[in-house]
PDB file of C-alpha atoms in Angstrom:
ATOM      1  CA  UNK A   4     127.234  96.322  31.001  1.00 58.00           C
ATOM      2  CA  UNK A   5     126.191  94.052  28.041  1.00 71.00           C
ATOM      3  CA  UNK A   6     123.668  91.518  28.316  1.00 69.00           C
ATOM      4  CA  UNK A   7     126.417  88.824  28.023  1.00 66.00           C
ATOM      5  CA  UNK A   8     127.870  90.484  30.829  1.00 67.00           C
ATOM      6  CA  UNK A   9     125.030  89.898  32.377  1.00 68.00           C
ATOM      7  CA  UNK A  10     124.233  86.429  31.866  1.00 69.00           C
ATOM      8  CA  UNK A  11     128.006  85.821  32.866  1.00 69.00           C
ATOM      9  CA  UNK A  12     127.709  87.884  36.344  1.00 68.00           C
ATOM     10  CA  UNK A  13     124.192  85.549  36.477  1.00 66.00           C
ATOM     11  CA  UNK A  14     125.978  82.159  36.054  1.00 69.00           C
ATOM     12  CA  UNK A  15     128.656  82.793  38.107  1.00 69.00           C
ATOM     13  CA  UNK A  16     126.592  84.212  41.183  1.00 71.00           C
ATOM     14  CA  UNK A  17     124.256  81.049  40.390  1.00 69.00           C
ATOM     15  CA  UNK A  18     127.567  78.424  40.441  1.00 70.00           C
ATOM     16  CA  UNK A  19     129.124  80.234  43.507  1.00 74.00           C
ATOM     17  CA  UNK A  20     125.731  80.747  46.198  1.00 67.00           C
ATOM     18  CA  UNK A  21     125.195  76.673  46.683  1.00 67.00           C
ATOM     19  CA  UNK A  22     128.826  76.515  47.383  1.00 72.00           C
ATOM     20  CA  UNK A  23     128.444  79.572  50.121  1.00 70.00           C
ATOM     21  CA  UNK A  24     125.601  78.058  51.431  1.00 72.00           C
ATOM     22  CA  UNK A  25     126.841  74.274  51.783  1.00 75.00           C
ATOM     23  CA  UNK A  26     129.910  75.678  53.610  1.00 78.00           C
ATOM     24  CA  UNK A  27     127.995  77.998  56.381  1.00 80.00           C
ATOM     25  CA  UNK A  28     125.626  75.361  56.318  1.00 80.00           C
ATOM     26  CA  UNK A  29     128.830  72.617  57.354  1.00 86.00           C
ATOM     27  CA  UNK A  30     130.623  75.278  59.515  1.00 89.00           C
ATOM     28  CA  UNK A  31     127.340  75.545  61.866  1.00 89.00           C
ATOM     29  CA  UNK A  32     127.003  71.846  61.710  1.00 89.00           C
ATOM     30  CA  UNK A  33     130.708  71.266  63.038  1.00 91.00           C
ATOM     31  CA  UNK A  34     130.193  74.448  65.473  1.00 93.00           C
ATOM     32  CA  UNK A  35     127.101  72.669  67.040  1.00 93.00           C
ATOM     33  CA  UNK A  36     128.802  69.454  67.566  1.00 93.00           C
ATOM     34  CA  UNK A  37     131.354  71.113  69.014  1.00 93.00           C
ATOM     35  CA  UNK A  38     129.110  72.712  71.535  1.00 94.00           C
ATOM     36  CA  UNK A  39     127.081  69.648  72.337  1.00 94.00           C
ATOM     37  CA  UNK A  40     130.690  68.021  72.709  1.00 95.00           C
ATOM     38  CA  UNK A  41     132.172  71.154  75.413  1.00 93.00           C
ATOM     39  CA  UNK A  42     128.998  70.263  76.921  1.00 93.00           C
ATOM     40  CA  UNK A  43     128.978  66.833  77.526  1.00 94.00           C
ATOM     41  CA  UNK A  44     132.900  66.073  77.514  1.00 93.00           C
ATOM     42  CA  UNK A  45     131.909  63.296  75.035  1.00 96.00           C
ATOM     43  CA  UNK A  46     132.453  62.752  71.791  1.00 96.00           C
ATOM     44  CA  UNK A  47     129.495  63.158  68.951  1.00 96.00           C
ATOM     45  CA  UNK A  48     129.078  60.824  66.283  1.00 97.00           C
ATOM     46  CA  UNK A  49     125.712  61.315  63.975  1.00 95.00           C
ATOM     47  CA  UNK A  50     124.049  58.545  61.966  1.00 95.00           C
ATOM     48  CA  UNK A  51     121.321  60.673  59.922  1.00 92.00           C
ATOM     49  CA  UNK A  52     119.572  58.844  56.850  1.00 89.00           C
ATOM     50  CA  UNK A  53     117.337  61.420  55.269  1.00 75.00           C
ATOM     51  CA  UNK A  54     115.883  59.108  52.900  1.00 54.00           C
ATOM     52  CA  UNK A  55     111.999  60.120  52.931  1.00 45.00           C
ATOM     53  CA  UNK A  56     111.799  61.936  49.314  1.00 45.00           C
ATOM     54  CA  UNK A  57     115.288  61.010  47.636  1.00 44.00           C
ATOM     55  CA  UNK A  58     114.395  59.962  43.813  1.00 46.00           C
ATOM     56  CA  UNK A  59     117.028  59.300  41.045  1.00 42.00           C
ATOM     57  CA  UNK A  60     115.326  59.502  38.163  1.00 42.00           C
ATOM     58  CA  UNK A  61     111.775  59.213  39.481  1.00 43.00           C
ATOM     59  CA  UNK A  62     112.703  55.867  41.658  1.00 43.00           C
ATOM     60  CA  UNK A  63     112.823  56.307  45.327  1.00 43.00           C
ATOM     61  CA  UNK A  64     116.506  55.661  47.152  1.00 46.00           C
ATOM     62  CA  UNK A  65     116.830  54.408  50.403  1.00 53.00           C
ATOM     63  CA  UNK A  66     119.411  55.153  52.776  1.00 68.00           C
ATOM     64  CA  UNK A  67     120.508  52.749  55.558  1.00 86.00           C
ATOM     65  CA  UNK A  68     123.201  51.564  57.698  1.00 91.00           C
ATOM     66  CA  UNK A  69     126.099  50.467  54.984  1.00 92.00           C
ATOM     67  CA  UNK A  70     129.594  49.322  55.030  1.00 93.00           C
ATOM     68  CA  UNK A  71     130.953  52.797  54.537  1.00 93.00           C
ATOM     69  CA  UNK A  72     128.496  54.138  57.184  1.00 93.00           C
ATOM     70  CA  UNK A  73     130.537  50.867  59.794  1.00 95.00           C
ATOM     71  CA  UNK A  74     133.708  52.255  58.061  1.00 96.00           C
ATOM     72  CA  UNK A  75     133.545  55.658  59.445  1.00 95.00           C
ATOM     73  CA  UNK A  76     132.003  55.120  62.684  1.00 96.00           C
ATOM     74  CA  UNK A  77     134.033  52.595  64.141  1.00 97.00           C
ATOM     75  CA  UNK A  78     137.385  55.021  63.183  1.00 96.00           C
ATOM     76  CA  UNK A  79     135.308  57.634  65.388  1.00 96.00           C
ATOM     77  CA  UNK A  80     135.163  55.016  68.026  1.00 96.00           C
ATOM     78  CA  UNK A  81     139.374  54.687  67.723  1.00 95.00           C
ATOM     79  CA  UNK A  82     139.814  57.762  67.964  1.00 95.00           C
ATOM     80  CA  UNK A  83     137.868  58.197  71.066  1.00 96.00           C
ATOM     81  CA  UNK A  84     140.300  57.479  74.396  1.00 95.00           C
ATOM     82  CA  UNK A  85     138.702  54.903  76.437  1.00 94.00           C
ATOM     83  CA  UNK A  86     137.499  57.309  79.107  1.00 95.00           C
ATOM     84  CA  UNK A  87     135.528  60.106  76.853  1.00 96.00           C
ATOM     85  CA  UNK A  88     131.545  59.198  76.842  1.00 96.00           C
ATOM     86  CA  UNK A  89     130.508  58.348  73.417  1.00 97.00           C
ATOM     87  CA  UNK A  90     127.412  60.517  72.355  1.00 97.00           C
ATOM     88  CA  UNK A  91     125.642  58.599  69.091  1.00 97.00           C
ATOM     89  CA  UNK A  92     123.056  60.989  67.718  1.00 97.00           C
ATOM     90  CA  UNK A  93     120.370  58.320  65.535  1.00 96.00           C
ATOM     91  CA  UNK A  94     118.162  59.061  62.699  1.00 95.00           C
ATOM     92  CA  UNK A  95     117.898  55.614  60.947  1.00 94.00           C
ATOM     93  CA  UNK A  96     115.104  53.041  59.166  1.00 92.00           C
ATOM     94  CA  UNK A  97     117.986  49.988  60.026  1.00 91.00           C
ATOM     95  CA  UNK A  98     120.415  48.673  57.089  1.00 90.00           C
ATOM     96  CA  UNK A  99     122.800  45.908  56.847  1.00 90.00           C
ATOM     97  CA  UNK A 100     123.159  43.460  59.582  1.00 91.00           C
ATOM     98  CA  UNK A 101     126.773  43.389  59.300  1.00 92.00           C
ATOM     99  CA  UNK A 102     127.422  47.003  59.289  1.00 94.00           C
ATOM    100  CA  UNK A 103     124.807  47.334  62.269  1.00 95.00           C
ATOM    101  CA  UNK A 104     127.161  44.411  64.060  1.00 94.00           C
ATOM    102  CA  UNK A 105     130.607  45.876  63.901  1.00 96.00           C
ATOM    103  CA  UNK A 106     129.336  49.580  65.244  1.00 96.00           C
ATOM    104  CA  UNK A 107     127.274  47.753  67.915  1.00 95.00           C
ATOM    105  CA  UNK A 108     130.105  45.823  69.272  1.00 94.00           C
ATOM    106  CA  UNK A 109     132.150  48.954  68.973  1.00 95.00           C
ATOM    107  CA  UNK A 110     129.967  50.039  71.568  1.00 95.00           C
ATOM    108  CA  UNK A 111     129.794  48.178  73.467  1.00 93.00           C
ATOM    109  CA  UNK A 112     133.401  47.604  73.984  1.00 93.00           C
ATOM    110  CA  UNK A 113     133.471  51.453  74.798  1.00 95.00           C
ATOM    111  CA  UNK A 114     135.088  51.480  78.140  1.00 93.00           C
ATOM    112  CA  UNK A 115     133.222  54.995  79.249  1.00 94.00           C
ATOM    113  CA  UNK A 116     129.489  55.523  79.070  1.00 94.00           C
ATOM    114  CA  UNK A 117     127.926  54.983  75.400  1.00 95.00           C
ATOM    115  CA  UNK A 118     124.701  57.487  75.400  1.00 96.00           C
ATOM    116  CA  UNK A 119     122.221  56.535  72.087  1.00 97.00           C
ATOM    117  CA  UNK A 120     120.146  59.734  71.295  1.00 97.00           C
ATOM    118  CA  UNK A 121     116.749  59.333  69.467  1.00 98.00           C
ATOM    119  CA  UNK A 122     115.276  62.757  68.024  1.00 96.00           C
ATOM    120  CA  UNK A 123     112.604  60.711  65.277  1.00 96.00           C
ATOM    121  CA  UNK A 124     112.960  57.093  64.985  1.00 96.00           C
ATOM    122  CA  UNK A 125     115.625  54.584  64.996  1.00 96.00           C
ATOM    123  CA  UNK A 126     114.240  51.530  63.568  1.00 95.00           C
ATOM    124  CA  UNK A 127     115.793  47.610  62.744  1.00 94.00           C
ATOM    125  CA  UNK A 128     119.338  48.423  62.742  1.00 94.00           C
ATOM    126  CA  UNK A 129     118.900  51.050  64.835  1.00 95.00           C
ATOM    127  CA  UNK A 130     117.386  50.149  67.535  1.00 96.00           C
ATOM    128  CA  UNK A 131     120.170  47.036  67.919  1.00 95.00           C
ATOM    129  CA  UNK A 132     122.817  49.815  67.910  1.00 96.00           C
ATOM    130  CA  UNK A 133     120.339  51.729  70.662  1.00 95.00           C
ATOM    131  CA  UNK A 134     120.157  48.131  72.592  1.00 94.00           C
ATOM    132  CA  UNK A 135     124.255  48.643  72.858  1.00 93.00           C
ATOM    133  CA  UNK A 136     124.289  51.605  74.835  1.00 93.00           C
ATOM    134  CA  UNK A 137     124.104  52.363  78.075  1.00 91.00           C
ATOM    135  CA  UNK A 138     121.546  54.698  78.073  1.00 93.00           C
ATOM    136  CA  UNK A 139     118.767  55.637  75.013  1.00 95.00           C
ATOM    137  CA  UNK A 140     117.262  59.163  75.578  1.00 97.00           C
ATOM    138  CA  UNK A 141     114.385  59.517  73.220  1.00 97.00           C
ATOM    139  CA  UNK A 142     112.187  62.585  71.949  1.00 97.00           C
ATOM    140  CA  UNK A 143     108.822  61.826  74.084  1.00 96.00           C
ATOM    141  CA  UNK A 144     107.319  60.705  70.641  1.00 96.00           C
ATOM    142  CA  UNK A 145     110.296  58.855  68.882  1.00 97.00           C
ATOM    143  CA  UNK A 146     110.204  55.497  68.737  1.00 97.00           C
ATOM    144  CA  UNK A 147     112.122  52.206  67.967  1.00 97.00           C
ATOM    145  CA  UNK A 148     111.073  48.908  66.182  1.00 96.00           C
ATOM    146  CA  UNK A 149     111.266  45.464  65.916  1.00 96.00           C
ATOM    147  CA  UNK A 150     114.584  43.761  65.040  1.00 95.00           C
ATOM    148  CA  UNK A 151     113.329  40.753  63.211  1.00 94.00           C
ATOM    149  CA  UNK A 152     115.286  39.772  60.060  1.00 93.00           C
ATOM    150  CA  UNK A 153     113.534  39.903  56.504  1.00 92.00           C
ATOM    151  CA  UNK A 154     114.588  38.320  53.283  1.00 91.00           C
ATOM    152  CA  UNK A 155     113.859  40.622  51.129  1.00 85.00           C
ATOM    153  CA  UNK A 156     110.528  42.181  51.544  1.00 84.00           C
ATOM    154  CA  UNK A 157     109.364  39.133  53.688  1.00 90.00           C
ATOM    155  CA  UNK A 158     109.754  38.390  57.100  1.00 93.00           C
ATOM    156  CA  UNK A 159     111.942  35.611  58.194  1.00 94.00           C
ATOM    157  CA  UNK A 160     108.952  34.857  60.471  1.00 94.00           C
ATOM    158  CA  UNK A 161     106.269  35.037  58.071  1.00 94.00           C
ATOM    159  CA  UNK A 162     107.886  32.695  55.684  1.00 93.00           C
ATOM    160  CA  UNK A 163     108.114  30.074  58.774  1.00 93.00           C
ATOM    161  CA  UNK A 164     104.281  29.887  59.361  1.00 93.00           C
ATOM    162  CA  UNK A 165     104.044  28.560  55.992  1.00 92.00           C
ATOM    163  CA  UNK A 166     105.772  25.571  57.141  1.00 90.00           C
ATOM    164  CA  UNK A 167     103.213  25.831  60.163  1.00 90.00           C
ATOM    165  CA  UNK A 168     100.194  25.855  58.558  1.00 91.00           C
ATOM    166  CA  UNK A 169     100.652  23.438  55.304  1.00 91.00           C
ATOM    167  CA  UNK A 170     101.523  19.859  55.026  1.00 92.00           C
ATOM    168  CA  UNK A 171     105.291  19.620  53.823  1.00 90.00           C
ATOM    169  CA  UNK A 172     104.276  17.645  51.142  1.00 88.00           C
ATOM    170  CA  UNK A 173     102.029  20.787  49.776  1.00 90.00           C
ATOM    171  CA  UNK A 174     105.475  23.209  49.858  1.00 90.00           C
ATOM    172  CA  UNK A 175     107.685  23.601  46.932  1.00 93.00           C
ATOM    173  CA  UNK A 176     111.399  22.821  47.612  1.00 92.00           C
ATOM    174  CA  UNK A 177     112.281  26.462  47.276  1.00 93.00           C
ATOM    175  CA  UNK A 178     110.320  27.593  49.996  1.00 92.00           C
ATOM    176  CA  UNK A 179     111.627  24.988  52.423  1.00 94.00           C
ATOM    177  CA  UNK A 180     114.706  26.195  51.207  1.00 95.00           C
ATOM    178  CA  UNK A 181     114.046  29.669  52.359  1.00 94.00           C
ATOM    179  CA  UNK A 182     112.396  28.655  55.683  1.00 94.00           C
ATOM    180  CA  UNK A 183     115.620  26.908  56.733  1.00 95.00           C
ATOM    181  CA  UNK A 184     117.278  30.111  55.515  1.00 95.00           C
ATOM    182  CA  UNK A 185     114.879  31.855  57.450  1.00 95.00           C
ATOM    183  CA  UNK A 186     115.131  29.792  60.679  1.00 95.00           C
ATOM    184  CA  UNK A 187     118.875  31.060  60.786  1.00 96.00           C
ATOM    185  CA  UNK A 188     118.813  34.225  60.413  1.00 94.00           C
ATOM    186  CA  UNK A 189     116.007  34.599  63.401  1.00 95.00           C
ATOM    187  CA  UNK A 190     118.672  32.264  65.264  1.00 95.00           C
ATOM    188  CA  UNK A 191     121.662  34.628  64.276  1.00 95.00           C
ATOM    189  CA  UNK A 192     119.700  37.832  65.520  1.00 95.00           C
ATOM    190  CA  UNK A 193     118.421  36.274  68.551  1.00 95.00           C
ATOM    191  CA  UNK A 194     122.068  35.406  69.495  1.00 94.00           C
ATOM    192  CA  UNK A 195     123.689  38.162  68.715  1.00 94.00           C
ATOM    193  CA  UNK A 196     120.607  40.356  71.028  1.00 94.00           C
ATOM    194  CA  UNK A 197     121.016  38.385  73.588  1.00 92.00           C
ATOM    195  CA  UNK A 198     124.742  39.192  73.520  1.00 90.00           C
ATOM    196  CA  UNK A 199     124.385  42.915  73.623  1.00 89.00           C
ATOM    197  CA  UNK A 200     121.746  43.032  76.452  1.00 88.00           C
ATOM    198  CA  UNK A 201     123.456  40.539  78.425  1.00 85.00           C
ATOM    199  CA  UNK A 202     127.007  42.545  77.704  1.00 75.00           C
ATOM    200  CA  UNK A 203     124.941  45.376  78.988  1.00 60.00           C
ATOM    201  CA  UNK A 204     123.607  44.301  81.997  1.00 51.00           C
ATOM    202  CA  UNK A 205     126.296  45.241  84.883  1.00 51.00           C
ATOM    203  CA  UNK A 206     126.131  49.061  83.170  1.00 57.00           C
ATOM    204  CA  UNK A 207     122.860  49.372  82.682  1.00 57.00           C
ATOM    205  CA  UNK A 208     120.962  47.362  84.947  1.00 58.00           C
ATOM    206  CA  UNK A 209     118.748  45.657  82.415  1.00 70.00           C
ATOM    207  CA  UNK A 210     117.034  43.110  84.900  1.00 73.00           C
ATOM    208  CA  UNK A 211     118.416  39.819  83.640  1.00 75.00           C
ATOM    209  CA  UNK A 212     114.874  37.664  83.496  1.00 79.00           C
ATOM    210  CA  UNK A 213     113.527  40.605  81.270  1.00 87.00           C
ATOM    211  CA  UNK A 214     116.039  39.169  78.329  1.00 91.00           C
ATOM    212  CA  UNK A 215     114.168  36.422  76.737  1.00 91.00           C
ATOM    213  CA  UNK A 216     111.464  38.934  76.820  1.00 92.00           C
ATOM    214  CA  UNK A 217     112.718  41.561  74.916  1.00 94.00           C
ATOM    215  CA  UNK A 218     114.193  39.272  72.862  1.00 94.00           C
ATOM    216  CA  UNK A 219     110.887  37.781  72.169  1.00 94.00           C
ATOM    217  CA  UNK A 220     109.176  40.767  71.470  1.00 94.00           C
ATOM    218  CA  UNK A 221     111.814  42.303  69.044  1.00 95.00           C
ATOM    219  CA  UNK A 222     113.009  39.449  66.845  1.00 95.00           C
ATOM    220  CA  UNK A 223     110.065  37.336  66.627  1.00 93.00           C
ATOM    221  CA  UNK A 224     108.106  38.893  64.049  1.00 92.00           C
ATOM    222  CA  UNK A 225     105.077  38.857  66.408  1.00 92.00           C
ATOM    223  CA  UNK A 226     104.387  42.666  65.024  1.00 93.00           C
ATOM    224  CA  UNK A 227     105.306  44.383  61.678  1.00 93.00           C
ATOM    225  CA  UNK A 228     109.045  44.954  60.394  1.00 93.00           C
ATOM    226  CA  UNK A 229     107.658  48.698  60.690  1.00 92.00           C
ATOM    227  CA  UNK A 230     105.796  48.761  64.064  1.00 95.00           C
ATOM    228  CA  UNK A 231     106.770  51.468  65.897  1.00 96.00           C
ATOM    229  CA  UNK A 232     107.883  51.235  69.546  1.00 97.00           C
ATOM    230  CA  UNK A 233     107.587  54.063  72.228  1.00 97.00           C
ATOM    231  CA  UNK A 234     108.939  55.243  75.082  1.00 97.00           C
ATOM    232  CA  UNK A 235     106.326  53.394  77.196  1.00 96.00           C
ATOM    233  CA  UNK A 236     106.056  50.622  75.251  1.00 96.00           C
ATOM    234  CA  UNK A 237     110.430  50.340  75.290  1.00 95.00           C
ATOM    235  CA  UNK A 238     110.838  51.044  79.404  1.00 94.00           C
ATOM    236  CA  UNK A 239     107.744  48.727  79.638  1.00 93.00           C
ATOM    237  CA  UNK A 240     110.083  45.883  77.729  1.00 92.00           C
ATOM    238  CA  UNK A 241     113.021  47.084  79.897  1.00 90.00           C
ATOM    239  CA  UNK A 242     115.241  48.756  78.058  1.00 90.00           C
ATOM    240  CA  UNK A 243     117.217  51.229  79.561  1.00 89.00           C
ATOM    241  CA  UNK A 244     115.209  54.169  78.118  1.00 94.00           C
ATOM    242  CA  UNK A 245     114.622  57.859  79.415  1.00 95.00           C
ATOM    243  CA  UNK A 246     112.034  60.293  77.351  1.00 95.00           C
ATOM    244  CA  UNK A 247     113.571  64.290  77.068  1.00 93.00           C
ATOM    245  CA  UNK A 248     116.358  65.511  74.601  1.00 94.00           C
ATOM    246  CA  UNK A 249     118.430  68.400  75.128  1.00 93.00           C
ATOM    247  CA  UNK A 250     117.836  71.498  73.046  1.00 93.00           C
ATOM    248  CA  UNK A 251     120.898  71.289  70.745  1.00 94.00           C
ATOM    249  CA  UNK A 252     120.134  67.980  69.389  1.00 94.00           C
ATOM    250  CA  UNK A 253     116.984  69.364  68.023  1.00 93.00           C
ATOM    251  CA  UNK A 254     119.474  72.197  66.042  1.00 91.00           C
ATOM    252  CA  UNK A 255     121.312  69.854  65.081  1.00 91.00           C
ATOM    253  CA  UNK A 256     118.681  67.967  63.336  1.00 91.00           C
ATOM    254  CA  UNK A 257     117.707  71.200  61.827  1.00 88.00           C
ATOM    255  CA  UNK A 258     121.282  71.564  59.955  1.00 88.00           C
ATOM    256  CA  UNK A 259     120.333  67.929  58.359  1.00 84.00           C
ATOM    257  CA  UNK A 260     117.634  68.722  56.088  1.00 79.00           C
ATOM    258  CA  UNK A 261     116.581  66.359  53.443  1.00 67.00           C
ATOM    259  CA  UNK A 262     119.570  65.697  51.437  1.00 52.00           C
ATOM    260  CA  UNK A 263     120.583  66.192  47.683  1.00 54.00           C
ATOM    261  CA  UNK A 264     122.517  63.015  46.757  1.00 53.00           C
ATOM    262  CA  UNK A 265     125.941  62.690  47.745  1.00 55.00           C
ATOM    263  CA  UNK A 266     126.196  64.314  51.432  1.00 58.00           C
ATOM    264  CA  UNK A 267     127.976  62.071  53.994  1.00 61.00           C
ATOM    265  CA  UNK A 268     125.563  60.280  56.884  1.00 68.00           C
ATOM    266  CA  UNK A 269     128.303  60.283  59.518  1.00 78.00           C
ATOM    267  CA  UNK A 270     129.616  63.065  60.814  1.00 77.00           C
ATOM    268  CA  UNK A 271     132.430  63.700  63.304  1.00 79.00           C
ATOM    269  CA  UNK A 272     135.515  66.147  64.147  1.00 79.00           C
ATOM    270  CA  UNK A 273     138.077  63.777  62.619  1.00 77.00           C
ATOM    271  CA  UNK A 274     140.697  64.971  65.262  1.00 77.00           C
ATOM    272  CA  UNK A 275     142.113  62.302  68.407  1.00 78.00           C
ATOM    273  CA  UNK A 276     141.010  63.734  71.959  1.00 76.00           C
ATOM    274  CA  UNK A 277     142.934  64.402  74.382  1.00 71.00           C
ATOM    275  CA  UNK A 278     141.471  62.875  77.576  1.00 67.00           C
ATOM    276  CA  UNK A 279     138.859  64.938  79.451  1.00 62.00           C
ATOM    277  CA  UNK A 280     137.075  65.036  82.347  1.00 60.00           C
ATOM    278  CA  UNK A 281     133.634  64.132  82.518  1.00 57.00           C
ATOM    279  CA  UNK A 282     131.272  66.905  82.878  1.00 54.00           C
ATOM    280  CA  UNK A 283     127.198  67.014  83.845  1.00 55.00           C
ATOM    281  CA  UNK A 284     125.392  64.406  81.239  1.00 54.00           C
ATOM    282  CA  UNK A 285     122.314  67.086  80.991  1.00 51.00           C
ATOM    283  CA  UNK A 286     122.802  70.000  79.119  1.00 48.00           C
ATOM    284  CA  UNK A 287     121.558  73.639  81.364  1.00 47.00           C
ATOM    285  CA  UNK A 288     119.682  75.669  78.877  1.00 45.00           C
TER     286      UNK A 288
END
């Protein structure tokens, strides 16, 4: 065989092996949800942003909770019947507060039991969409965070001390601007919490004089945008939070390495269910 033979056998083995490997890599993905699914007699949705090392040309990109991310997971939510469980498997630093809103009513407007699973961290965004479930099962060393809103890179809270600690006189108009700005968008948040926990409270049992303290805790900007909330530190606060993942989820965070651009963050069996009968929550390994 000539060398150009060669090269050619070289070039096509090198085009064809990623495609092999994405496809056995999406076939165990869907065969594991599957699984988790026969399991549970729910349906699976994941929400995975891998975002820790994706560059574009030497600039780091974020991935968070977008439009097309609401998009997709509220159609998983249709085609749910109303009495299959909804499984919601969470790997998230937050995102858009408008996305995070639609899936989180979604949820909670889920007639069966909504089940938030937490393998890493669900932070921001995703600990709202964890606050409108019925249950959050967490890795024993995952953890949540606070749900204050930020302008930018500031907190909406941060920019209000100003206004605390300075005569008005001494503030530029544009920062008054941004505290009112700033004074709204706590207000929005705390409403809209206060909604889902109070929504929540016949199915989970969240203890209705703990409300004003979560909500004090999460959207006040009394810690860091970033602070990270544990188990502990969530059942201490009230939520309705129980520490040990099953097995599978773990696999299934195994099939979602870090990502080369372009891969989809939700993930479903784009089929309607039939209705089926519930089956034991835990899964028997």
């Amino acid at each position: 065989m000539s060398l150009v033979n060669l090269l050619i056998v070289f070039f096509l083995i090198s085009s064809i092996s990623p495609l092999i490997q994405r496809f056995s890599t999406e076939r165990r993905r869907l065969m594991t949800i599957q699984a988790f699914e026969r399991s549970r007699g729910s349906r699976v949705i994941l929400l995975i942003h891998r975002q820790e090392s994706i560059s574009f040309l030497g600039v780091p990109v974020s991935r968070f909770i977008s439009i097309e991310d609401s998009e997709q997971v509220l159609r998983a939510i249709r085609l749910t019947p109303p009495n299959v469980p909804i499984d919601l498997i969470l790997h998230t630093p937050g995102g858009l507060v408008l996305a995070t809103e639609q899936i989180a009513r979604a949820l909670v407007r889920h007639p069966a039991k909504v089940t938030v699973f937490v393998p890493h961290y669900a932070m921001s965004g995703g600990t709202m969409l964890a606050m409108a479930a019925d249950e959050i099962v967490m890795d024993e060393n995952a953890v949540l965070g606070p749900v204050d809103p930020q302008l930018g890179s500031t907190p909406a809270a941060s920019v209000l001390k100003v206004l605390e600690d300075k005569p008005i006189s001494e503030i530029d108009d544009q920062t008054i601007v941004t505290a009112d700005i700033a004074r709204k968008a706590i207000r929005q948040v705390q409403k809209f919490v206060r909604a889902l926990l109070e929504d929540c409270v016949p199915k989970r049992k969240i203890e209705p004089e703990r409300i004003d303290r979560i909500i004090e805790a999460l959207t006040t900007g009394q810690v860091t945008h970033d602070y990270p909330i544990s188990v502990e530190e969530a059942q201490e606060l009230g939520l309705h939070v129980v520490a040990g993942l099953p097995k599978i989820i773990y696999n299934l965070m195994d099939l979602y390495p870090q990502p080369s651009m372009g891969r989809p963050t939700v993930q479903y069996i784009p089929l309607p269910y039939e209705n089926r009968p519930m089956l034991p929550e835990s899964i028997k390994e």
